[in-house]
PDB file of C-alpha atoms in Angstrom:
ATOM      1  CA  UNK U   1     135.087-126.462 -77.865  1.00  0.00           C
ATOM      2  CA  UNK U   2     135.361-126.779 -81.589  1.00  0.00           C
ATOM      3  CA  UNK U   3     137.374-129.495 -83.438  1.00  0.00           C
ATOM      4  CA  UNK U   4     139.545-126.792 -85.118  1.00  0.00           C
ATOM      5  CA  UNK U   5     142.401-128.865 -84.516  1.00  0.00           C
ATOM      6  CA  UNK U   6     141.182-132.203 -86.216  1.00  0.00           C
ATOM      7  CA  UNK U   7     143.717-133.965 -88.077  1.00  0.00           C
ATOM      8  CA  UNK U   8     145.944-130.731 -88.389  1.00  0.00           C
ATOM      9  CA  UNK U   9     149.620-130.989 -87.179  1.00  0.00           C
ATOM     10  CA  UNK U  10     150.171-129.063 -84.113  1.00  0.00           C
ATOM     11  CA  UNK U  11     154.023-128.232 -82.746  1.00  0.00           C
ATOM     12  CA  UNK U  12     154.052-127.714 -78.947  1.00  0.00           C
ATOM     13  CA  UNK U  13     157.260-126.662 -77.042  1.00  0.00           C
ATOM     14  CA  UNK U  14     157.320-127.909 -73.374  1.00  0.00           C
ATOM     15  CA  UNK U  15     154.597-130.582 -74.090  1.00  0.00           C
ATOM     16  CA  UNK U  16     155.760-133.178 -71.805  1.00  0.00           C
ATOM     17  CA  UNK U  17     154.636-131.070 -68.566  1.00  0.00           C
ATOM     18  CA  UNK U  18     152.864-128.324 -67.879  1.00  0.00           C
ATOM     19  CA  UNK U  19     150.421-125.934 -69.893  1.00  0.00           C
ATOM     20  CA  UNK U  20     151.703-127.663 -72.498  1.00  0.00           C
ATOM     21  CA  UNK U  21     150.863-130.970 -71.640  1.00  0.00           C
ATOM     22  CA  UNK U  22     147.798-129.666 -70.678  1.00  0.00           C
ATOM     23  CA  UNK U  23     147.510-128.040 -74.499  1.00  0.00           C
ATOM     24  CA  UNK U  24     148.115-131.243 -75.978  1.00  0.00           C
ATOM     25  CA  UNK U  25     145.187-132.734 -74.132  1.00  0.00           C
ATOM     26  CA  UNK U  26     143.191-130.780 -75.435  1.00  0.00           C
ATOM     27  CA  UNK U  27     144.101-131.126 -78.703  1.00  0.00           C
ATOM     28  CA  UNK U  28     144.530-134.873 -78.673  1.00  0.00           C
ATOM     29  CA  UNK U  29     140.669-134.781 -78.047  1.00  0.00           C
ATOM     30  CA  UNK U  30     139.775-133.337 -81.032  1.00  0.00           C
ATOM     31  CA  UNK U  31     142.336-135.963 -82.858  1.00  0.00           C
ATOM     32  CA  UNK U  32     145.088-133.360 -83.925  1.00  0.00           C
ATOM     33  CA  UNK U  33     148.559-134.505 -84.917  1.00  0.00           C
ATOM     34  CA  UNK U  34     151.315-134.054 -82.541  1.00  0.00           C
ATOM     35  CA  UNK U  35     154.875-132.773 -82.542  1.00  0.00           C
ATOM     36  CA  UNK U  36     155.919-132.513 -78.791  1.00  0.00           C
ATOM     37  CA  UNK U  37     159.081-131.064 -78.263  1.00  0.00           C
ATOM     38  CA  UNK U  38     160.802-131.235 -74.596  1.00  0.00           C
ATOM     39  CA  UNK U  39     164.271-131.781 -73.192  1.00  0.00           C
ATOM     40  CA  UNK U  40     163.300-134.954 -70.965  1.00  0.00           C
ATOM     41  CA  UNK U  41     162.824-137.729 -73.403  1.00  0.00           C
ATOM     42  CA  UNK U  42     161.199-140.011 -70.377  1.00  0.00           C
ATOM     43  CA  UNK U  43     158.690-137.517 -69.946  1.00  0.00           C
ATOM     44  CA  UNK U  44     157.965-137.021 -73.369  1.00  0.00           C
ATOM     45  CA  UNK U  45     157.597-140.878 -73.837  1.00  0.00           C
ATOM     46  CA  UNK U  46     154.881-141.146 -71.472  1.00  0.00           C
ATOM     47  CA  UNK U  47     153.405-137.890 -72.568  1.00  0.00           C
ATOM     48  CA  UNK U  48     152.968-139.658 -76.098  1.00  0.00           C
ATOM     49  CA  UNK U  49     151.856-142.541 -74.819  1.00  0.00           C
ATOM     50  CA  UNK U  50     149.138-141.030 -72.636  1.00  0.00           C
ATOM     51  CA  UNK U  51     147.981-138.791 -75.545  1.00  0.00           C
ATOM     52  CA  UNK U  52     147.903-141.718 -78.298  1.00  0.00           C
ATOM     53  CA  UNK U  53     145.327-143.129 -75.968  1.00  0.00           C
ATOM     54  CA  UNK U  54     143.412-139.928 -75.255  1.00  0.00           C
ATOM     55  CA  UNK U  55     142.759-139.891 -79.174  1.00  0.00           C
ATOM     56  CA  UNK U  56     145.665-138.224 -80.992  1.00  0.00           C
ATOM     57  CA  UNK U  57     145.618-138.934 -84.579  1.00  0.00           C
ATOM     58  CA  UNK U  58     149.291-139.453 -84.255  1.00  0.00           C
ATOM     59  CA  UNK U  59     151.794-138.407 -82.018  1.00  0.00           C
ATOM     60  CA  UNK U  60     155.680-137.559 -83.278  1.00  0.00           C
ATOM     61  CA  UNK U  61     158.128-136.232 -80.142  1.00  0.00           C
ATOM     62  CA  UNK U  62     161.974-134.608 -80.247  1.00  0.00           C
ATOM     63  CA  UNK U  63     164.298-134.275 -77.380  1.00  0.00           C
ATOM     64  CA  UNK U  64     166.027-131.531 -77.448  1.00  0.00           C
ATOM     65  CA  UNK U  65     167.229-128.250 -75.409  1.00  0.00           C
ATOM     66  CA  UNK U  66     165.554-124.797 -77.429  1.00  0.00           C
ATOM     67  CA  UNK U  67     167.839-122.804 -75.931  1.00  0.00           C
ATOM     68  CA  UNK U  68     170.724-124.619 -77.474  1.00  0.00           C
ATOM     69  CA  UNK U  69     171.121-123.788 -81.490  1.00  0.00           C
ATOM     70  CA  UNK U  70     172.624-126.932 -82.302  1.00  0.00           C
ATOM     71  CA  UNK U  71     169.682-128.807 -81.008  1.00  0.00           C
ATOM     72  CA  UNK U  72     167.563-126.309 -82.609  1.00  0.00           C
ATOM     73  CA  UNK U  73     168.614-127.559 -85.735  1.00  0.00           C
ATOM     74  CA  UNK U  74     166.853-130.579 -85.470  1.00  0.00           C
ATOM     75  CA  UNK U  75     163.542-129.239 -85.340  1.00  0.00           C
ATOM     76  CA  UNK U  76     163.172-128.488 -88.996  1.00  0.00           C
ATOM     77  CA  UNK U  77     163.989-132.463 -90.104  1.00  0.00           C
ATOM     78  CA  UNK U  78     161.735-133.665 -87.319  1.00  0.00           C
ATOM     79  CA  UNK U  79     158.769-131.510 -89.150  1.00  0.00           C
ATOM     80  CA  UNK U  80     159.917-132.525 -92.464  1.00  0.00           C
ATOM     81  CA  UNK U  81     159.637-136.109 -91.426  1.00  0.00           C
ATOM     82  CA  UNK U  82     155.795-135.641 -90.982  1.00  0.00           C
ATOM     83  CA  UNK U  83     155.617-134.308 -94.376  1.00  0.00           C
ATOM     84  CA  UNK U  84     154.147-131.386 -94.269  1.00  0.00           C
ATOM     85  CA  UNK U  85     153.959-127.482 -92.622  1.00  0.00           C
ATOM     86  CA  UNK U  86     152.838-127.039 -89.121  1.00  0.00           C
ATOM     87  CA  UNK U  87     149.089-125.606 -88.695  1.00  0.00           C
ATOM     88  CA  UNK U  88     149.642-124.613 -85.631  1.00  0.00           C
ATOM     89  CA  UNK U  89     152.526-123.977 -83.263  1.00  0.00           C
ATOM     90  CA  UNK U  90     152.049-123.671 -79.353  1.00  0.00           C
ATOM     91  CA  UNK U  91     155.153-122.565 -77.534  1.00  0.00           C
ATOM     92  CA  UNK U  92     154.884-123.099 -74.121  1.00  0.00           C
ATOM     93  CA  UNK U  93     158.233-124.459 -73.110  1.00  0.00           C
ATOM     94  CA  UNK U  94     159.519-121.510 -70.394  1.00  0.00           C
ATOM     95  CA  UNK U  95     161.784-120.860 -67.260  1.00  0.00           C
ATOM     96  CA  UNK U  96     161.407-118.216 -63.955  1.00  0.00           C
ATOM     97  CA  UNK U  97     163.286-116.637 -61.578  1.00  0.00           C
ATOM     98  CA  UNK U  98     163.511-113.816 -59.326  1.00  0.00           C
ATOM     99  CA  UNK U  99     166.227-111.919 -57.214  1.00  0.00           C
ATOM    100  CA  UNK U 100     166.629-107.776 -57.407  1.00  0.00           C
ATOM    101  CA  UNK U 101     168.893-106.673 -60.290  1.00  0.00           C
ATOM    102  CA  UNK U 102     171.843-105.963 -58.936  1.00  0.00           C
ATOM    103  CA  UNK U 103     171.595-109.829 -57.415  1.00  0.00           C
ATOM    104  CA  UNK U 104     171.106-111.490 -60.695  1.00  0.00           C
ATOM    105  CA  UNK U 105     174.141-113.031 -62.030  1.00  0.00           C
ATOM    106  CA  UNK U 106     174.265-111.925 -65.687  1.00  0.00           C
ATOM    107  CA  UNK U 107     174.454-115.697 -66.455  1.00  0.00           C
ATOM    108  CA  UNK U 108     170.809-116.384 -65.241  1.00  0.00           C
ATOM    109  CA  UNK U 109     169.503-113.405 -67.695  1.00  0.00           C
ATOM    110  CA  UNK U 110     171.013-115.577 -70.380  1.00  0.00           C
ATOM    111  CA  UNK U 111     169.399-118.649 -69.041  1.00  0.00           C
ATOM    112  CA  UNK U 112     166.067-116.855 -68.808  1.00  0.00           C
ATOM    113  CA  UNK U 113     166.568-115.112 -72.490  1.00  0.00           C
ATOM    114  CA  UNK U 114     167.845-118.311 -73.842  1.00  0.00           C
ATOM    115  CA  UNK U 115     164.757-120.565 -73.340  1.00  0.00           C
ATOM    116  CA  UNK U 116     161.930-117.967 -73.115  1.00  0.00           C
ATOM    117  CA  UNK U 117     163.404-115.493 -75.784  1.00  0.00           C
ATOM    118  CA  UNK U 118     165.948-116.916 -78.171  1.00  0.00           C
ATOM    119  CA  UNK U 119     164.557-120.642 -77.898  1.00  0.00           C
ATOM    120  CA  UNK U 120     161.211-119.537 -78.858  1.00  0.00           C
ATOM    121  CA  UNK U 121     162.602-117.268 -82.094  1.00  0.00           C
ATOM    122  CA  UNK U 122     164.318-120.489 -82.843  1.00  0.00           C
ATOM    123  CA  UNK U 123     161.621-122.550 -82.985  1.00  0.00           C
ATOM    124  CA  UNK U 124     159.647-119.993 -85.087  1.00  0.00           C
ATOM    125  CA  UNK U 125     162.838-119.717 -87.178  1.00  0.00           C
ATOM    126  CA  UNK U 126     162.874-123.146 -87.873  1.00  0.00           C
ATOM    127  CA  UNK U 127     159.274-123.911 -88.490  1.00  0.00           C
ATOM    128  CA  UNK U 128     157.894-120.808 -90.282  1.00  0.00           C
ATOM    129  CA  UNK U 129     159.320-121.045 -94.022  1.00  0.00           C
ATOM    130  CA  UNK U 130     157.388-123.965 -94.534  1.00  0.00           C
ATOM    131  CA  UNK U 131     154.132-122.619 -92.584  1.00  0.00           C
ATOM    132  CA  UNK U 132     154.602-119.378 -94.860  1.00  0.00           C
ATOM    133  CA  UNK U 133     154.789-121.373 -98.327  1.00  0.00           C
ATOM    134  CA  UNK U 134     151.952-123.863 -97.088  1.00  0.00           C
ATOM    135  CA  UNK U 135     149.996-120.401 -96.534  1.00  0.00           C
ATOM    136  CA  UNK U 136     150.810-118.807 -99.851  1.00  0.00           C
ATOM    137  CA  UNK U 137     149.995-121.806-101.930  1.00  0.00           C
ATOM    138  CA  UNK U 138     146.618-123.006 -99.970  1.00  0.00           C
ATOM    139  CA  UNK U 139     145.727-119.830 -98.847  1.00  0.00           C
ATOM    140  CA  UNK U 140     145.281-121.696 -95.424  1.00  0.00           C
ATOM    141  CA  UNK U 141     146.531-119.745 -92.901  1.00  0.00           C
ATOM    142  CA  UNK U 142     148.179-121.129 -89.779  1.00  0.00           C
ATOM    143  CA  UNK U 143     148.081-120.321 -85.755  1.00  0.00           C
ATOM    144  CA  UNK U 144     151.090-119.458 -83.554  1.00  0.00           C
ATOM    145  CA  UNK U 145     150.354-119.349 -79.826  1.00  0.00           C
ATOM    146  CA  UNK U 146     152.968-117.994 -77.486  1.00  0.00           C
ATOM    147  CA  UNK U 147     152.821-118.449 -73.330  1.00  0.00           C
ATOM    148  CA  UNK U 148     153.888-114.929 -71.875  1.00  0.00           C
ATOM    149  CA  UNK U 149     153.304-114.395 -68.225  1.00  0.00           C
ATOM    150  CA  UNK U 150     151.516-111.559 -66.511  1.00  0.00           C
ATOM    151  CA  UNK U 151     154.728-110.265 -65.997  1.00  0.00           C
ATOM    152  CA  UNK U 152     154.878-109.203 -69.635  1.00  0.00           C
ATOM    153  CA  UNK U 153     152.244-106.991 -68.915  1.00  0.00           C
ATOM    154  CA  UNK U 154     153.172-105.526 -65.898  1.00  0.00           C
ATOM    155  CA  UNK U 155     156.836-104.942 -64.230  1.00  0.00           C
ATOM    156  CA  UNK U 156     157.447-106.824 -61.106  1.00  0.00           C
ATOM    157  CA  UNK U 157     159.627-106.337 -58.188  1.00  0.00           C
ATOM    158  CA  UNK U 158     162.438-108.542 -58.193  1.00  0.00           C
ATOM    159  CA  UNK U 159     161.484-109.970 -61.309  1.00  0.00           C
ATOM    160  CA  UNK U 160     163.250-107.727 -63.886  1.00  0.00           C
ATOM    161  CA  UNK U 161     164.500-110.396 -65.604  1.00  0.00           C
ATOM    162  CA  UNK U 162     161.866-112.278 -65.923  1.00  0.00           C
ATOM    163  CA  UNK U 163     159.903-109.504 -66.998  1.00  0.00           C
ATOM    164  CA  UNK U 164     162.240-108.798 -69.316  1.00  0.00           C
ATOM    165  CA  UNK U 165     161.817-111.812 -71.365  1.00  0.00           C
ATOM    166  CA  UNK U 166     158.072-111.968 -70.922  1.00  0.00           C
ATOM    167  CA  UNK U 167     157.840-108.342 -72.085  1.00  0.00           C
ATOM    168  CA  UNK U 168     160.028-109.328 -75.401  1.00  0.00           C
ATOM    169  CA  UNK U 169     157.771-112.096 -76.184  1.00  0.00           C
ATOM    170  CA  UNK U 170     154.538-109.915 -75.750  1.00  0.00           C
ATOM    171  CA  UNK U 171     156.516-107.479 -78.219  1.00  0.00           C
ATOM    172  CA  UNK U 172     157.435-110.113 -80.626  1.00  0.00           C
ATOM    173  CA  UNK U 173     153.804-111.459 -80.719  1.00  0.00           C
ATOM    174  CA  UNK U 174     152.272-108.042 -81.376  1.00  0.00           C
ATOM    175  CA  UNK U 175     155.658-107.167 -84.365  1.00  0.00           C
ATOM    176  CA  UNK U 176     155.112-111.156 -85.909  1.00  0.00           C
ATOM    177  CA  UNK U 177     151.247-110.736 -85.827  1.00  0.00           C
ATOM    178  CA  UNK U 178     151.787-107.338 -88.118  1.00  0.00           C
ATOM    179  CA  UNK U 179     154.792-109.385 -90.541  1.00  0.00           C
ATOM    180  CA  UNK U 180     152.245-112.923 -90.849  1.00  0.00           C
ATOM    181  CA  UNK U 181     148.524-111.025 -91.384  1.00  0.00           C
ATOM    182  CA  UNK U 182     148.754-111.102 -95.031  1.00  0.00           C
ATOM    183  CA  UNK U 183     149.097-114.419 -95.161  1.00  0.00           C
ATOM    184  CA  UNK U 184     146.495-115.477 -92.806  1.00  0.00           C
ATOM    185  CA  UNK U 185     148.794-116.895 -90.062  1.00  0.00           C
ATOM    186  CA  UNK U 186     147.476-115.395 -86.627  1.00  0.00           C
ATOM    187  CA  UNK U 187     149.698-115.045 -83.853  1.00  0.00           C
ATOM    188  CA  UNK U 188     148.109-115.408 -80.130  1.00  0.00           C
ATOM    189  CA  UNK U 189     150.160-114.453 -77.068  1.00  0.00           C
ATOM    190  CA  UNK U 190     148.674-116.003 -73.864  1.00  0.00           C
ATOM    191  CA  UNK U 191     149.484-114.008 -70.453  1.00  0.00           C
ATOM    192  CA  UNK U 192     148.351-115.936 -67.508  1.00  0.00           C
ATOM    193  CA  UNK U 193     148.706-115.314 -63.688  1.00  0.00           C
ATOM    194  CA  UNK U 194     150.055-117.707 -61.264  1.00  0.00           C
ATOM    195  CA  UNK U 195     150.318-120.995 -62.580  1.00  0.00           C
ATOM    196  CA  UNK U 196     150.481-124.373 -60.792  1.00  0.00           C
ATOM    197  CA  UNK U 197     152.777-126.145 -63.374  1.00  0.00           C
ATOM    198  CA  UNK U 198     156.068-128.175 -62.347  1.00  0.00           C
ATOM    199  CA  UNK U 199     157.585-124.776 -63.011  1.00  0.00           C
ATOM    200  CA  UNK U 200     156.471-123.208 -59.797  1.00  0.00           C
ATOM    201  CA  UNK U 201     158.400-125.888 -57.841  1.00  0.00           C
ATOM    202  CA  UNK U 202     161.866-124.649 -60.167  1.00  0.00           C
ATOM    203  CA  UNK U 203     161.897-121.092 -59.159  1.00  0.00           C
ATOM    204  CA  UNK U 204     165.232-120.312 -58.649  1.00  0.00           C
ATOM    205  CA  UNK U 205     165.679-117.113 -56.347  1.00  0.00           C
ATOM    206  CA  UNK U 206     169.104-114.994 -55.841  1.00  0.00           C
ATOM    207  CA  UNK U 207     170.668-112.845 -53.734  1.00  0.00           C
ATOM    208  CA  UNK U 208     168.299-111.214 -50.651  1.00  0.00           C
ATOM    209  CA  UNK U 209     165.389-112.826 -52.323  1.00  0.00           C
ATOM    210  CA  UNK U 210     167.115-116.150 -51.880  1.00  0.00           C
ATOM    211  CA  UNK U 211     165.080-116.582 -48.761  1.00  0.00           C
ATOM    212  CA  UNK U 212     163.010-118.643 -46.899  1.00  0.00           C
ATOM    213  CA  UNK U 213     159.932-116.403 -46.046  1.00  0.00           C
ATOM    214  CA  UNK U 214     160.455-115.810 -50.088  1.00  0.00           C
ATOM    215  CA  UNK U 215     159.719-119.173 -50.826  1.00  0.00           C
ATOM    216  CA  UNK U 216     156.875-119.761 -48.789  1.00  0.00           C
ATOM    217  CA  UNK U 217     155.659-116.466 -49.928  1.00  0.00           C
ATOM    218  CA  UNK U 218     155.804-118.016 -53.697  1.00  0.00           C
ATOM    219  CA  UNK U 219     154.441-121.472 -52.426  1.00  0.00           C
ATOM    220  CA  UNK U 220     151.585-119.676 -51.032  1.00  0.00           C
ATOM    221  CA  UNK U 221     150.860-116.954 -54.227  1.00  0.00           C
ATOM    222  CA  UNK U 222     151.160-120.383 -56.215  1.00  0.00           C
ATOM    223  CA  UNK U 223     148.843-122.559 -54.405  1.00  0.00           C
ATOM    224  CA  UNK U 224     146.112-120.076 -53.351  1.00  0.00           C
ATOM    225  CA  UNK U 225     145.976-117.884 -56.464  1.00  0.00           C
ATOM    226  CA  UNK U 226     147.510-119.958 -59.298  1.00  0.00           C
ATOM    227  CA  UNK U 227     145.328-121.027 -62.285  1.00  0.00           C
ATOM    228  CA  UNK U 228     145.466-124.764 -63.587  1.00  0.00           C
ATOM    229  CA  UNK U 229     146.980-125.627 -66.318  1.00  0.00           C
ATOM    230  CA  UNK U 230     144.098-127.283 -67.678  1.00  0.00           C
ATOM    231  CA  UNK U 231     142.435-123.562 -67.603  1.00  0.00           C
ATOM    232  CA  UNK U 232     145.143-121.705 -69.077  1.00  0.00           C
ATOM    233  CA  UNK U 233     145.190-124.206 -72.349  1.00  0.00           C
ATOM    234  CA  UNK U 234     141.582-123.980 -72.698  1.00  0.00           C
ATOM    235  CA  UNK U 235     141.567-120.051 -73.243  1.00  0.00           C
ATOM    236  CA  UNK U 236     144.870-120.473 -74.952  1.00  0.00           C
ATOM    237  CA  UNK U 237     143.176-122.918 -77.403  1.00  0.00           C
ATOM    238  CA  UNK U 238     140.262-120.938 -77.310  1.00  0.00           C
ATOM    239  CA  UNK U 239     142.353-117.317 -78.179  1.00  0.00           C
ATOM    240  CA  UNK U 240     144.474-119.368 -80.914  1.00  0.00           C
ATOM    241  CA  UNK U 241     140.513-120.671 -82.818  1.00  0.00           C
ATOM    242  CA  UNK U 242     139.373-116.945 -82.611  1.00  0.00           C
ATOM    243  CA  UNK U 243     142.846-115.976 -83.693  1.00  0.00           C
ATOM    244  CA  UNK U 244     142.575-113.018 -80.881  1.00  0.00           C
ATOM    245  CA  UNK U 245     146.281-111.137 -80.959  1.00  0.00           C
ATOM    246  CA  UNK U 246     146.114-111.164 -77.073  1.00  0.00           C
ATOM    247  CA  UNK U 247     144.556-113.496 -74.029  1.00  0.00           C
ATOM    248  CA  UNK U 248     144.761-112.714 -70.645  1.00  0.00           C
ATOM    249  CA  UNK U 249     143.324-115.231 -68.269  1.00  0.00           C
ATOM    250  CA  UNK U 250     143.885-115.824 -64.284  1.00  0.00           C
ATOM    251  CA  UNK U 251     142.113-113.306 -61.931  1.00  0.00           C
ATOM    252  CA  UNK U 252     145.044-111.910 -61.126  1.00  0.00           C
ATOM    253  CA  UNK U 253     146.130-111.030 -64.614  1.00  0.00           C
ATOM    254  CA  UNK U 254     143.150-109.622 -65.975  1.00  0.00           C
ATOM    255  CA  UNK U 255     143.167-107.662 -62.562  1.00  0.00           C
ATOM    256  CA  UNK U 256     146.616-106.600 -63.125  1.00  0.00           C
ATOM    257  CA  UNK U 257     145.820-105.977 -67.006  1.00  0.00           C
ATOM    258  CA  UNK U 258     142.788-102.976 -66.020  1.00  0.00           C
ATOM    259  CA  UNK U 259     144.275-101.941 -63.280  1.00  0.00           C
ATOM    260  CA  UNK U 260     147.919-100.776 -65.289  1.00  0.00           C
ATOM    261  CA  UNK U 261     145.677 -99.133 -67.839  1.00  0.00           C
ATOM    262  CA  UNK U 262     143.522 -97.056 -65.245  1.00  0.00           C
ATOM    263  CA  UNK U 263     145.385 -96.485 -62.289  1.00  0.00           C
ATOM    264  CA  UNK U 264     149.354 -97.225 -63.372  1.00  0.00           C
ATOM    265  CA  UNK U 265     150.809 -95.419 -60.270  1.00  0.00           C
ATOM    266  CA  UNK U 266     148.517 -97.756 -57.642  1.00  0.00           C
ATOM    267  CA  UNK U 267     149.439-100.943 -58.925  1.00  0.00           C
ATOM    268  CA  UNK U 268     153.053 -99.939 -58.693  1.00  0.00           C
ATOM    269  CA  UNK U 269     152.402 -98.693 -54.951  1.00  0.00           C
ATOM    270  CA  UNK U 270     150.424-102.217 -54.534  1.00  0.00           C
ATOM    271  CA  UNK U 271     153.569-104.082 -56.573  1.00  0.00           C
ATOM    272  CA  UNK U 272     156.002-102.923 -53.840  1.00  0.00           C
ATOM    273  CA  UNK U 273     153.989-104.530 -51.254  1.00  0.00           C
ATOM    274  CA  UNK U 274     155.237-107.913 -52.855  1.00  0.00           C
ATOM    275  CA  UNK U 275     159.045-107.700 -51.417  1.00  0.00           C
ATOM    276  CA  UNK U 276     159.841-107.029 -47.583  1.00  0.00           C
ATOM    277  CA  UNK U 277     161.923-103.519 -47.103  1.00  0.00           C
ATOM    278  CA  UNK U 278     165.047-105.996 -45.665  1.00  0.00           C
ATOM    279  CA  UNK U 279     165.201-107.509 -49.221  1.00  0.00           C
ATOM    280  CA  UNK U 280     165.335-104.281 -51.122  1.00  0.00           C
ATOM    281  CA  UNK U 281     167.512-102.099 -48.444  1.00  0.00           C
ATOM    282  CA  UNK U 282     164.683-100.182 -47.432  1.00  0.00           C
ATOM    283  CA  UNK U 283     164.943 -99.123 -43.923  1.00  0.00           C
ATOM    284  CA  UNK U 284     168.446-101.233 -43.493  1.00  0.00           C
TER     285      UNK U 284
END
C-alpha cells in the first residue's frame, strides 16, 4: 500500500477498537497523524500508546460520546489544537441490534440513529468548515471514509433498524460526495459483511429475537463468515486512496451486492430464511 497518509492528519471515530483500530494501524505505518476519538478513555490510552510505537508521527485522542451534542462540541477545539484541517476523516465508531419492528422499543432506534446517524453528521459538522477552507485555499482536497454495513445495501429481517441507519449513511455518502466534488474532497462509504469486531459480542436483541438459538445463530454467522478487521481497513484505506464513492468487501456483501441487482426477489426469499417462523408469527 501507498504512503498516502504520510504525515497528513487523519480523524478516526471508534479508533480505540475495532475497524477502527485496525484503520489506525494502518495508517500509523505509513507515519500519519492521529486524532482518535472514542468514549473509553482507557482504551484509547493504550490504543495511542500502541500506535506511537507502531510509527505514528503523532498521536492526539478525545473522549467523548458522538451521539451526545454537548460532547460533540469538543471535537472542533481538539482539531484546532493540532493546528490545522483534517486530511482525512474515517468514521468508524457504530452500534447494532436486531429484534422485528414492532419489538423495538422506539428508544433503541434513537440509540442506533444517535451514534451511527446523528453522531457521524456531527462529527462531519464539526470538522468540515475547516477541511472545506483548507481545500479552497490549497486546492488539496481531503478524504472522508464512512463504515456502513451490508445492511445498507440490502434490507434485513429483523434488522429494520439497523438497516435503517446503515441505509441513511449509504445515502448521505452518495448526497455529501455530490455537495464536496468541487472541491476535491472524496467521500468513500465502506459496506462490509460480518465483522469480527468487539461489536459482534454487543448485539443487543429484543423481543422474539431475544433468544438463545438467536444468539448462537449470530455467534456462528460472526465467527464462520465474518471478515477481520484488519481486512475491512485495508480496502477501506485502499477505497479512501482511489477516492472510489463506494467499497464493498466481505464475501457475503459483494454476494449480497450482485445478487439485489440481478435477482432482487431471490435474495429476499433467501433473507427470510435468516429468522425461524416462531420469531416472526409464522405458523403460530
Amino acid at each position: 500500500m501507498s504512503r498516502e497518509f504520510e504525515n497528513k492528519l487523519c480523524v478516526i471515530t471508534g479508533g480505540s477498537s475495532g475497524i477502527g483500530y485496525s484503520i489506525a494501524e494502518l495508517l500509523a505505518d505509513q507515519g500519519a497523524r492521529l486524532l482518535l476519538i472514542a468514549r473509553d478513555e482507557a482504551a484509547l490510552q493504550r490504543a495511542a500508546g500502541a500506535l506511537r510505537q507502531r510509527g505514528a508521527r503523532e498521536v492526539a485522542i478525545l473522549s467523548a460520546d458522538i451521539a451526545d451534542a454537548a460532547q460533540r462540541e469538543r471535537i472542533a477545539p481538539a482539531l484546532a489544537r493540532l493546528g490545522e484541517a483534517p486530511d482525512a476523516i474515517f468514521n468508524a465508531a457504530g452500534v447494532v441490534s436486531g429484534g422485528l419492528l414492532d419489538e423495538i422499543p422506539l428508544a433503541e432506534w434513537e440509540r442506533l440513529f444517535g451514534i451511527n446517524v446523528f453522531g457521524l453528521v456531527g462529527v462531519l459538522d464539526a470538522m468540515l468548515p475547516a477541511m472545506r477552507r483548507q481545500a479552497a485555499a490549497s486546492g488539496r482536497g481531503g478524504r472522508i471514509v464512512n463504515i456502513a454495513s451490508m445492511a445498507g445495501l440490502t434490507g434485513m429481517p429483523g434488522m429494520s433498524a439497523y438497516c435503517a441507519s446503515k441505509f441513511a449513511v449509504l445515502g448521505l455518502g452518495e448526497s455529501l460526495a455530490a455537495e464536496l466534488d468541487a472541491l476535491g474532497i472524496s467521500v468513500t462509504t465502506v459496506c462490509p459483511s460480518f465483522v469480527r469486531t468487539p461489536i459482534a459480542d454487543k448485539v443487543r436483541l429484543f423481543g422474539r429475537m431475544d433468544d438463545r438459538r438467536v444468539r448462537k445463530g449470530l455467534e456462528r454467522l460472526f465467527s464462520r463468515h465474518g471478515a477481520t478487521p484488519e481486512a475491512v481497513a485495508r480496502d477501506a484505506l485502499r477505497g479512501a486512496t482511489r477516492r472510489q464513492a463506494l467499497v464493498v468487501t466481505g464475501r457475503g456483501a459483494r454476494g449480497s451486492y450482485w445478487a439485489k441487482r440481478f435477482a432482487p426477489l431471490l435474495v429476499r426469499r433467501l433473507s427470510t430464511r435468516f429468522i425461524h417462523p416462531a420469531f416472526t408469527g409464522a405458523g403460530a
